[in-house]
Coordinates of N, CA and C in Angstrom, one line a residue:
X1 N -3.4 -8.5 -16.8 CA -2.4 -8.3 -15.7 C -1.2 -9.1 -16.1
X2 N 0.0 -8.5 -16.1 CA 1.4 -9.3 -15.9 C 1.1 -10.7 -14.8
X3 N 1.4 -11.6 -15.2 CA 1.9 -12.4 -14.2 C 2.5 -12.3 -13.3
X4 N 3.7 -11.8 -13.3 CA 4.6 -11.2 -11.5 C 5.5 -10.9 -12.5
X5 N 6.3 -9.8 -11.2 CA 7.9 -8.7 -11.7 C 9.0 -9.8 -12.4
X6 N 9.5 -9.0 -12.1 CA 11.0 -9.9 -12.4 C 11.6 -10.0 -10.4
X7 N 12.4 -11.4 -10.9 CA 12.6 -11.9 -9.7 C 13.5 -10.7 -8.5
X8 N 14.2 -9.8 -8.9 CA 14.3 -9.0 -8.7 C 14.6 -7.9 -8.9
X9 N 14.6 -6.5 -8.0 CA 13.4 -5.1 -8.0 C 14.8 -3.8 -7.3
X10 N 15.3 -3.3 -8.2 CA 16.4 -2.7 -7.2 C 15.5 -0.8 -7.3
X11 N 15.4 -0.6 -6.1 CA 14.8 0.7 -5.7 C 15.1 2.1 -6.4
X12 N 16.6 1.7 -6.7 CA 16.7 3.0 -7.8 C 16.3 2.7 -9.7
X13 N 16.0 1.7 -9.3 CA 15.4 1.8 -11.2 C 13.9 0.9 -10.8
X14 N 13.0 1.2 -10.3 CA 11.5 0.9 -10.0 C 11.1 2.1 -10.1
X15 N 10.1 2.3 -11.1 CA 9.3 3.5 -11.7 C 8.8 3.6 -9.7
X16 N 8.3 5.0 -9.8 CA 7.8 5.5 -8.7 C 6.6 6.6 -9.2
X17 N 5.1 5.7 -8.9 CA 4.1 6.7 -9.9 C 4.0 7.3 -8.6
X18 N 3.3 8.7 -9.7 CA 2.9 9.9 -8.8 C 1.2 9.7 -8.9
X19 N 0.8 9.2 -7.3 CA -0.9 9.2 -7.3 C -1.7 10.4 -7.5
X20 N -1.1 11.3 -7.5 CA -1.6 12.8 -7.1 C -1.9 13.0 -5.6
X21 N -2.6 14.1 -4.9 CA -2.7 14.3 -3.7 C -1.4 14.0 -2.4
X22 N -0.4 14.0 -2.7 CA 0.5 13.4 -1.6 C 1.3 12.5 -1.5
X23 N 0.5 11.5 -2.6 CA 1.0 10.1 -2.7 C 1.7 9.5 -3.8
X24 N 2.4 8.6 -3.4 CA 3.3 7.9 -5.0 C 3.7 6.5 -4.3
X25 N 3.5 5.6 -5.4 CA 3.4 3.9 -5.1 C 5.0 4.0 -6.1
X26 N 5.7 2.7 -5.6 CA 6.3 1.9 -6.0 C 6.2 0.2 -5.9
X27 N 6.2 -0.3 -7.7 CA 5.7 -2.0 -6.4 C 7.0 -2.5 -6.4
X28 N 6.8 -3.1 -5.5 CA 7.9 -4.2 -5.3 C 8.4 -5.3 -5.4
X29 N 7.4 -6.1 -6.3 CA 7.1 -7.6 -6.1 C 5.6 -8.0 -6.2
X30 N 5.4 -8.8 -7.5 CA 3.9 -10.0 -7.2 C 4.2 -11.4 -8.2
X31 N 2.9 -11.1 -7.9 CA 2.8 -12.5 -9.0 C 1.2 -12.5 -8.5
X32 N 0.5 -13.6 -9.6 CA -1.4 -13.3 -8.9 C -1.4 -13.6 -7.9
X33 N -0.8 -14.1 -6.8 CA -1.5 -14.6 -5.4 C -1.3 -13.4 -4.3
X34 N 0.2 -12.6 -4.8 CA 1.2 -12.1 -4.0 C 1.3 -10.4 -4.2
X35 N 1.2 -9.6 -3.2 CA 1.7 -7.9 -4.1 C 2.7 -7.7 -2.9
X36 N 3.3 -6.8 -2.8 CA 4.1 -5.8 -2.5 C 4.3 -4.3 -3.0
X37 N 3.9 -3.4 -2.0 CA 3.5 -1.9 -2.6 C 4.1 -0.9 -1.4
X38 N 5.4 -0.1 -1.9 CA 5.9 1.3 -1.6 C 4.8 2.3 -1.2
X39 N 4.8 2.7 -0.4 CA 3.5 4.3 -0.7 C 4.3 5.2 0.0
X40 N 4.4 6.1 -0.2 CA 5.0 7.7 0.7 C 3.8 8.5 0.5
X41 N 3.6 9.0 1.9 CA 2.6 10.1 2.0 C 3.5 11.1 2.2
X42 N 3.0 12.7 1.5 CA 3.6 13.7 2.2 C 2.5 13.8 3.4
X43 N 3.5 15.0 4.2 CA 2.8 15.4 5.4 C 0.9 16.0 4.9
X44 N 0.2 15.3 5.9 CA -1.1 16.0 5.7 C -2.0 14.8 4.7
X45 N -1.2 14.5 3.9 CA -2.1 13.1 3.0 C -2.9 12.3 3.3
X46 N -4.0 12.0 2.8 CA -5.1 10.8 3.0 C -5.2 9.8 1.9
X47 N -5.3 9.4 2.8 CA -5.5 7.5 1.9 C -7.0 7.4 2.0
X48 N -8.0 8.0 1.1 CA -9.3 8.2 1.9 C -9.9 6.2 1.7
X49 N -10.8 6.3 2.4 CA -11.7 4.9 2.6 C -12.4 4.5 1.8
X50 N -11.8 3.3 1.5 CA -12.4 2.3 0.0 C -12.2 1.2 1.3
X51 N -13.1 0.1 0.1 CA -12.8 -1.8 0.3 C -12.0 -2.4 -0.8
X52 N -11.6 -3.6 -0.7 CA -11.1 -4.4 -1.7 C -11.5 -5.6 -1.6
X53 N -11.5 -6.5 -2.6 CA -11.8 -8.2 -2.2 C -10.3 -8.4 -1.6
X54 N -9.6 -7.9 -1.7 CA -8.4 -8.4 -1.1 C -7.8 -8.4 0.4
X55 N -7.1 -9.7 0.4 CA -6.5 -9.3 2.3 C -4.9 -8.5 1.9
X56 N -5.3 -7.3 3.3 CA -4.2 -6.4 3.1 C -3.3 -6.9 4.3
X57 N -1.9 -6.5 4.4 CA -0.8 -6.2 5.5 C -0.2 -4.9 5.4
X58 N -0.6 -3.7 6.4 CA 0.4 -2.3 6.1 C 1.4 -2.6 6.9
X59 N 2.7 -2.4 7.1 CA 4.3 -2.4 7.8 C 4.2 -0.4 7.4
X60 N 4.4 0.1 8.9 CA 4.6 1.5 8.7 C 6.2 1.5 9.1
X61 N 7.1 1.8 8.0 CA 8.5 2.1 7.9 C 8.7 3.3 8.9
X62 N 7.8 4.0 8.0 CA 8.6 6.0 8.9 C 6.9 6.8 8.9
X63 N 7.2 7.4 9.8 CA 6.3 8.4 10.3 C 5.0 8.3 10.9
X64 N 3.8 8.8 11.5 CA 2.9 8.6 12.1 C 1.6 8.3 11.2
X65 N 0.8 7.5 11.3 CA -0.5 6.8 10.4 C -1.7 6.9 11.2
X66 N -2.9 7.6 11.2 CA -4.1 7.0 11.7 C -4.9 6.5 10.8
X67 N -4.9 5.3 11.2 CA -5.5 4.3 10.6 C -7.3 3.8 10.4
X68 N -8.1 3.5 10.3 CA -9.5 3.3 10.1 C -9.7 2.2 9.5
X69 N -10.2 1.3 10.4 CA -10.4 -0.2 9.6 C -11.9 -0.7 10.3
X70 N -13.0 -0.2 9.6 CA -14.5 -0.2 9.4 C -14.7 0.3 11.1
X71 N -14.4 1.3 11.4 CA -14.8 2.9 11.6 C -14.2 2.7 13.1
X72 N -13.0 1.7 13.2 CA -12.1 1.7 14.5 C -11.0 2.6 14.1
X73 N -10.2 3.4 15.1 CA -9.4 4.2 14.4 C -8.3 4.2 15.5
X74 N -7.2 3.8 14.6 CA -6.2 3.6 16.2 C -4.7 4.3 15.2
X75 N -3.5 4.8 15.8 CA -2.5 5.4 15.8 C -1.1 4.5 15.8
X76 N -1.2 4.6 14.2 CA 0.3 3.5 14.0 C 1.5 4.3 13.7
X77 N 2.9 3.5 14.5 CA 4.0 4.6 14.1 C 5.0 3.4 14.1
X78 N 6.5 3.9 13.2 CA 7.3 3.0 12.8 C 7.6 1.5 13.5
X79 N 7.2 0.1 13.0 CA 7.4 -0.8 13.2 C 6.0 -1.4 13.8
X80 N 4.9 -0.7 13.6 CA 3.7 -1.6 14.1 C 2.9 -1.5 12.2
X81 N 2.0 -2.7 12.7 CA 1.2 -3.0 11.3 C -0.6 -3.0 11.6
X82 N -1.0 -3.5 10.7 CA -2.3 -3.6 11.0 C -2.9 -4.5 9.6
X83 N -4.0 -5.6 10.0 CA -4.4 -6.7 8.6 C -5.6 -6.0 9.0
X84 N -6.2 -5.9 7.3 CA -7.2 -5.3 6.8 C -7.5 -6.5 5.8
X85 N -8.7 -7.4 6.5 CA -9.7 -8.2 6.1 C -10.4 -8.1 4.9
X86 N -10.6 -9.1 4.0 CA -11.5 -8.7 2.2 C -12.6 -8.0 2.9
X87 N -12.9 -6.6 1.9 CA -14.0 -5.8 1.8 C -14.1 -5.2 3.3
X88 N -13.1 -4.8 3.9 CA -13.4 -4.4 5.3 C -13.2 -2.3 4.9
X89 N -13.8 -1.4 5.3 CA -14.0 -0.2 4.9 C -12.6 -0.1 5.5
X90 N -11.7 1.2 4.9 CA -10.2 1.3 5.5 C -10.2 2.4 4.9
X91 N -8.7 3.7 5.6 CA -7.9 4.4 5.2 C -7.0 5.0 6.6
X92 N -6.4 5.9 6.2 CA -5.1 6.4 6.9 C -4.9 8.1 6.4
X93 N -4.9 8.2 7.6 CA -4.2 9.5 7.1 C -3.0 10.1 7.9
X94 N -2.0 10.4 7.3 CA -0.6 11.0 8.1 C -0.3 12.2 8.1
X95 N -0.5 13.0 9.5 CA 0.1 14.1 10.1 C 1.2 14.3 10.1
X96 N 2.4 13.3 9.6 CA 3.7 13.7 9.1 C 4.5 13.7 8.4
X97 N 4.0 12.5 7.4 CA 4.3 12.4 6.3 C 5.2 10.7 6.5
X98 N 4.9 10.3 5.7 CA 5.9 8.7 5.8 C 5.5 7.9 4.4
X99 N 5.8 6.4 5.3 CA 5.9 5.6 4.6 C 5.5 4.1 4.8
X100 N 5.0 3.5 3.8 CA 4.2 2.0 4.1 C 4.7 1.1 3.2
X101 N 4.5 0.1 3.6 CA 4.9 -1.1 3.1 C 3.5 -1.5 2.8
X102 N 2.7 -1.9 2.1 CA 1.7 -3.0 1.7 C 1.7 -3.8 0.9
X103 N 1.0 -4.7 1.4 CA 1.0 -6.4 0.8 C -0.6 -7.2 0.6
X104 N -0.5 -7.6 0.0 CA -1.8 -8.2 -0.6 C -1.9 -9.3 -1.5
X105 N -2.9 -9.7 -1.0 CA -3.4 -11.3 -1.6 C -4.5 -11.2 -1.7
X106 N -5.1 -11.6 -3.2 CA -4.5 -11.7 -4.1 C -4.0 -10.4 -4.7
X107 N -3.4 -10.3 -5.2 CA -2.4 -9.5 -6.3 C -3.5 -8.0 -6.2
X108 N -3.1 -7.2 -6.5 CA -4.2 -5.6 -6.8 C -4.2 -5.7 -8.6
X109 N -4.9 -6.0 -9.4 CA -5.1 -6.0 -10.6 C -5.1 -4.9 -11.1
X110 N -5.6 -4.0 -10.2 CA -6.3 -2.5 -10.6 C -4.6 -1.8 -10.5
X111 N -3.7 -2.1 -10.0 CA -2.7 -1.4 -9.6 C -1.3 -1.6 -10.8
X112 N -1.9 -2.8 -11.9 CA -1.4 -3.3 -13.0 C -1.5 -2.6 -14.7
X113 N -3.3 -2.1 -14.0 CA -3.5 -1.6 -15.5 C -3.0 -0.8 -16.3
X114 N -2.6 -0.5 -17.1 CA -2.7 0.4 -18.1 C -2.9 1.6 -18.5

C-alpha cells in the first residue's frame, strides 16, 4: 500500500474508477490510519453486504440511500450519515441514484491494490 496521497487532491484530475454495476470510487485522501472515498451510484445500484475490520463514516451528499447495518435498515437522504462498526454486516442501495462520501480507519488496503 502507498503510504497516503499527496497533500492535495483536485476533483478534476483524480482518476475516477469504474466499479462496474452502477458504481465508480474516487479517493480523496489517506494515509494508513485515514481514507476518504467518492462513490456515485447510478439510479437502481447496490452496494451489496460485506464486513470490514474497518470503522466506516458514510456523509450522503445527493440522493436517497437505504441503508443496512447488520440487518437494521433505515432511509438516508442528503446531509444525514450513518457509523458502521469493525465487521458489522452493511450495504445500501439507491432508488435514485447519488452520492457518498466515505471514510475509514484504518485506511482500505484492498482499495490501494493493484
Amino acid at each position: 500500500m502507498q503510504k497516503q496521497s499527496a497533500h492535495f487532491s483536485f476533483g478534476n484530475e483524480t482518476e475516477i474508477e469504474d466499479l462496474g454495476n452502477g458504481l465508480k470510487r474516487q479517493m480523496l485522501g489517506y494515509n494508513e490510519e485515514l481514507m476518504a472515498v467518492k462513490i456515485w451510484f447510478e439510479k437502481g445500484a447496490i452496494g451489496y453486504n460485506h464486513a470490514h475490520r474497518h470503522s466506516q463514516v458514510t456523509y450522503v451528499v445527493e440522493g436517497e440511500f437505504h441503508f443496512n447495518i447488520d440487518g437494521v435498515t433505515k432511509i438516508l437522504k442528503p446531509g444525514d450519515s450513518c457509523l458502521i462498526p469493525p465487521f458489522a454486516d452493511h450495504g445500501a442501495t439507491c432508488p435514485t441514484g447519488g452520492i457518498l462520501i466515505d471514510t475509514f480507519s484504518p485506511a482500505r488496503e484492498d482499495f490501494l491494490e493493484d
